[in-house]
Short mmCIF file of C-alpha atoms in Angstrom, two decimals:
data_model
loop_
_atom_site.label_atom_id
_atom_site.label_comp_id
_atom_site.label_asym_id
_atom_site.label_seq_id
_atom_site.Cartn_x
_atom_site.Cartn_y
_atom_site.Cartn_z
CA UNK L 1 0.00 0.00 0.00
CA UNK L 2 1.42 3.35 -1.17
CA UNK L 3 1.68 5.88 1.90
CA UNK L 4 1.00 9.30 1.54
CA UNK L 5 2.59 12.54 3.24
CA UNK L 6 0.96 15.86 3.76
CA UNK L 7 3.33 18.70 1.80
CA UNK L 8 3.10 22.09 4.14
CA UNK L 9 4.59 25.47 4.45
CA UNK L 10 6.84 26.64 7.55
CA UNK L 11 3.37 27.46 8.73
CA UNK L 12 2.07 24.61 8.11
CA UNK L 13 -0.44 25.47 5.74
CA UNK L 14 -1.39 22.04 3.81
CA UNK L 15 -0.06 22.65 -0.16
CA UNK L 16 -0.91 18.92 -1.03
CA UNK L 17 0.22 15.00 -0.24
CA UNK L 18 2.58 13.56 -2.08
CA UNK L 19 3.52 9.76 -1.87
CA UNK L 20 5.84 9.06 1.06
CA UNK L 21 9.19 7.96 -0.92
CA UNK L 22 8.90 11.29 -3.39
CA UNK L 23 8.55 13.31 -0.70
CA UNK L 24 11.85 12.22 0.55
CA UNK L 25 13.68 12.28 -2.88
CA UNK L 26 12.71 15.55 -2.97
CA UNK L 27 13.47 16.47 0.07
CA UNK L 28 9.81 18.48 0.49
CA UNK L 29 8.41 19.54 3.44
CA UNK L 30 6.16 17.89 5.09
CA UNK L 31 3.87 16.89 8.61
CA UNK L 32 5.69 14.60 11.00
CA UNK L 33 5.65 13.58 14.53
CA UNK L 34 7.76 11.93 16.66
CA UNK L 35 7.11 10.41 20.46
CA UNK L 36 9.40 9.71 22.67
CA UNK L 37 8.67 7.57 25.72
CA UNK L 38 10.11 6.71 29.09
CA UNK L 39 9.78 4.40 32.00
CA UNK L 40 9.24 5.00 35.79
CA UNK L 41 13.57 5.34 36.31
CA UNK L 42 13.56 8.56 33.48
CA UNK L 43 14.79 6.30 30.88
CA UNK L 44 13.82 6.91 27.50
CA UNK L 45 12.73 4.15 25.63
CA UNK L 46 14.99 3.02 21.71
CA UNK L 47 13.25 1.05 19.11
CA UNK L 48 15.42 -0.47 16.25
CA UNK L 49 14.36 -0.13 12.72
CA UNK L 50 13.51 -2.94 11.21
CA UNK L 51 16.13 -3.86 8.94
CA UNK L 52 13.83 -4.52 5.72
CA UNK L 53 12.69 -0.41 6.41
CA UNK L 54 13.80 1.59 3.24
CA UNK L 55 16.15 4.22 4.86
CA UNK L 56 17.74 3.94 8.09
CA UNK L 57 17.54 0.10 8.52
CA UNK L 58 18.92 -1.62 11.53
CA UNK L 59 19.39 1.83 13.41
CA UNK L 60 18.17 3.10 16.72
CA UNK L 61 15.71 6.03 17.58
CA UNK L 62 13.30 6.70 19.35
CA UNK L 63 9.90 5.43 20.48
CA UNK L 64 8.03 6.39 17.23
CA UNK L 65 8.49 8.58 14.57
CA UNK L 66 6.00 8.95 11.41
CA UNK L 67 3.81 11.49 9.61
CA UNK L 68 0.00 11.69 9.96
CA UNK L 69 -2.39 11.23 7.59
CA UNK L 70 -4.22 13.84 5.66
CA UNK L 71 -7.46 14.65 7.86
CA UNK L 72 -5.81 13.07 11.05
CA UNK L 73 -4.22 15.29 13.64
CA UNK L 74 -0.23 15.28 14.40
CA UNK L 75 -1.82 13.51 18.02
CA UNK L 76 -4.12 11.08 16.50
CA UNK L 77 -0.93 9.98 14.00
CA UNK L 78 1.02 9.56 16.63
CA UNK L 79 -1.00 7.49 18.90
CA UNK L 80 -1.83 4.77 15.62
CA UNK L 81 1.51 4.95 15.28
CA UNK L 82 2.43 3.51 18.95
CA UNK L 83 -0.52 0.92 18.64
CA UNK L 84 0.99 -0.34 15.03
CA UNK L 85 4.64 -0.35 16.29
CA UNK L 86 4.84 -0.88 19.31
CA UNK L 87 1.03 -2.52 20.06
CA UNK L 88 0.55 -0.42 22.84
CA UNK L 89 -1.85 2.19 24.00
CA UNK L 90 -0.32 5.81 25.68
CA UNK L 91 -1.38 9.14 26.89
CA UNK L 92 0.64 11.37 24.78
CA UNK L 93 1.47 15.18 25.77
CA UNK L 94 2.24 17.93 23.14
CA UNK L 95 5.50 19.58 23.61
CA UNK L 96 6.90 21.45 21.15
CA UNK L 97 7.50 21.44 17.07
CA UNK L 98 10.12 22.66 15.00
CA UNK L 99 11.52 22.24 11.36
CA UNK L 100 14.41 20.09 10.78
CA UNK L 101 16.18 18.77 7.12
CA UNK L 102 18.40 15.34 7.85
CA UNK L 103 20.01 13.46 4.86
CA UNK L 104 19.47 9.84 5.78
CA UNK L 105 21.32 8.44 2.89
CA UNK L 106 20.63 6.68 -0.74
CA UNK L 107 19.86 10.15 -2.15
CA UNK L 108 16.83 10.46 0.59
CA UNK L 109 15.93 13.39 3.04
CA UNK L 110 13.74 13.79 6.01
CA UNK L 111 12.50 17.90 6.06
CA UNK L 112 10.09 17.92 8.31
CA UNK L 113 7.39 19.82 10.46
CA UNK L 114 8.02 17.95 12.98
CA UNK L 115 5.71 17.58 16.32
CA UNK L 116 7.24 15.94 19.27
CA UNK L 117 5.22 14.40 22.13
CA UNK L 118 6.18 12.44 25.16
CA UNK L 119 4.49 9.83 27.40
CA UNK L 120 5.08 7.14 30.10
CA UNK L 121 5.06 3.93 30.23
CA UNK L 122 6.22 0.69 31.81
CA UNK L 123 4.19 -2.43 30.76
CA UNK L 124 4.92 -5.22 27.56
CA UNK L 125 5.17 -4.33 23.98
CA UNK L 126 3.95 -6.28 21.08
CA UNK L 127 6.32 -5.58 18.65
CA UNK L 128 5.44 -5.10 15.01
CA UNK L 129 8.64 -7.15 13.47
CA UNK L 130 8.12 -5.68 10.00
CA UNK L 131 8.83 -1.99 11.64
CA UNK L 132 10.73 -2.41 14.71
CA UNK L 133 13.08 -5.20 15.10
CA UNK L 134 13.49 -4.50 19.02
CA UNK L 135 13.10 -1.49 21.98
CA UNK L 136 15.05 -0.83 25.07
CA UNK L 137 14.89 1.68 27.47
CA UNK L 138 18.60 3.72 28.26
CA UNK L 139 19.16 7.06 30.33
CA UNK L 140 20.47 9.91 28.98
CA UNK L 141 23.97 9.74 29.88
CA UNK L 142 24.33 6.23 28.69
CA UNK L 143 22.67 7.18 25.41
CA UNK L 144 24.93 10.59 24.63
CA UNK L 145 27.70 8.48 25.41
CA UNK L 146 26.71 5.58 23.01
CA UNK L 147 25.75 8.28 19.95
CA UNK L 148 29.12 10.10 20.64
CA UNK L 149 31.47 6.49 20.11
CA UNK L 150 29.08 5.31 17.42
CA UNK L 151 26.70 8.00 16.03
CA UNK L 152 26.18 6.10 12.66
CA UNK L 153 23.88 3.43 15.27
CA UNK L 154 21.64 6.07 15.54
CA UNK L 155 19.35 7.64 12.79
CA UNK L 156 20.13 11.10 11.61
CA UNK L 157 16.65 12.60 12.67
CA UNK L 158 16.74 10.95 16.12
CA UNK L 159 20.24 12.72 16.55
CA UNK L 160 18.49 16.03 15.53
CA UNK L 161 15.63 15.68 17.53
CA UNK L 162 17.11 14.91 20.67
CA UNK L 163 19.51 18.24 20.86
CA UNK L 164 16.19 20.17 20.23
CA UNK L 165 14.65 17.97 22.81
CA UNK L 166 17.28 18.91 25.30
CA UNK L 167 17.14 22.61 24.36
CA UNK L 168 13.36 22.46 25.40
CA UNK L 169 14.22 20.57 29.36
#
């Protein structure tokens, strides 16, 4: 099934969809979202890309990061998205949003209005194998330490995100 992104100004006035791959050969903006979540300790929790994903296979980031559908709100996007990664259910908060371009390789970019919402949560996961090959939960420390040794682990957007994250607490 062909996926479809929503194309928007820095305002994020809708100009059209495009499908999903074009977008990012053209490097176009578009709507995203991306959630991070963490346990009852602080950690924040990693998924691994599935390594059959187009771009960025095999690498870490965080809880969930994809683009909502046209007619579906950056929050209701983002909570389909946990249930069909992760195949769980979790209160999400807004926090902020910001505009970000990342080159993830093989001629393919990620420029993106990007909206980034947090949550808790400490129970199972039902992993969806075909997106996430596995998730683990790591503190801050641990993880700057592990991007700064090995930073091409990690996905270019995640790397991105996470400084603005930090700029915002």
């Amino acid at each position: 099934m062909e996926e479809f992104v929503v194309l928007v100004d820095p305002d994020d006035n809708m100009l059209g969809v495009m499908e999903k791959q074009q977008a990012h050969v053209n490097g176009l903006l578009h709507r995203a979202f991306s959630v991070f979540l963490f346990n009852e300790k602080g950690e924040m929790l990693l998924q691994k890309r599935a390594s059959k994903k187009y771009h960025s296979p095999s690498q870490w980031t965080n809880a969930v990061c994809s683009h909502p559908r046209k007619g579906e709100s950056y929050l209701e996007g983002a909570k389909r998205r946990v249930k069909e990664e992760l195949g769980i259910e979790v209160e999400l908060t807004e926090k902020f949003n910001f505009i970000y371009k990342a080159d993830v390789g093989g001629g393919l970019w990620e420029h993106e209005l990007d909206y980034v919402f947090i949550g808790n949560y400490n129970a199972n996961f039902n992993l969806n194998l075909n997106e996430v090959e596995e998730v683990r939960y790591i503190c801050i420390e641990q993880l700057d330490q592990e991007i700064s040794e090995k930073p091409e682990n990690f996905t270019e957007w995640f790397k991105i995100i996470l400084e603005e994250y930090k700029h915002h607490f």
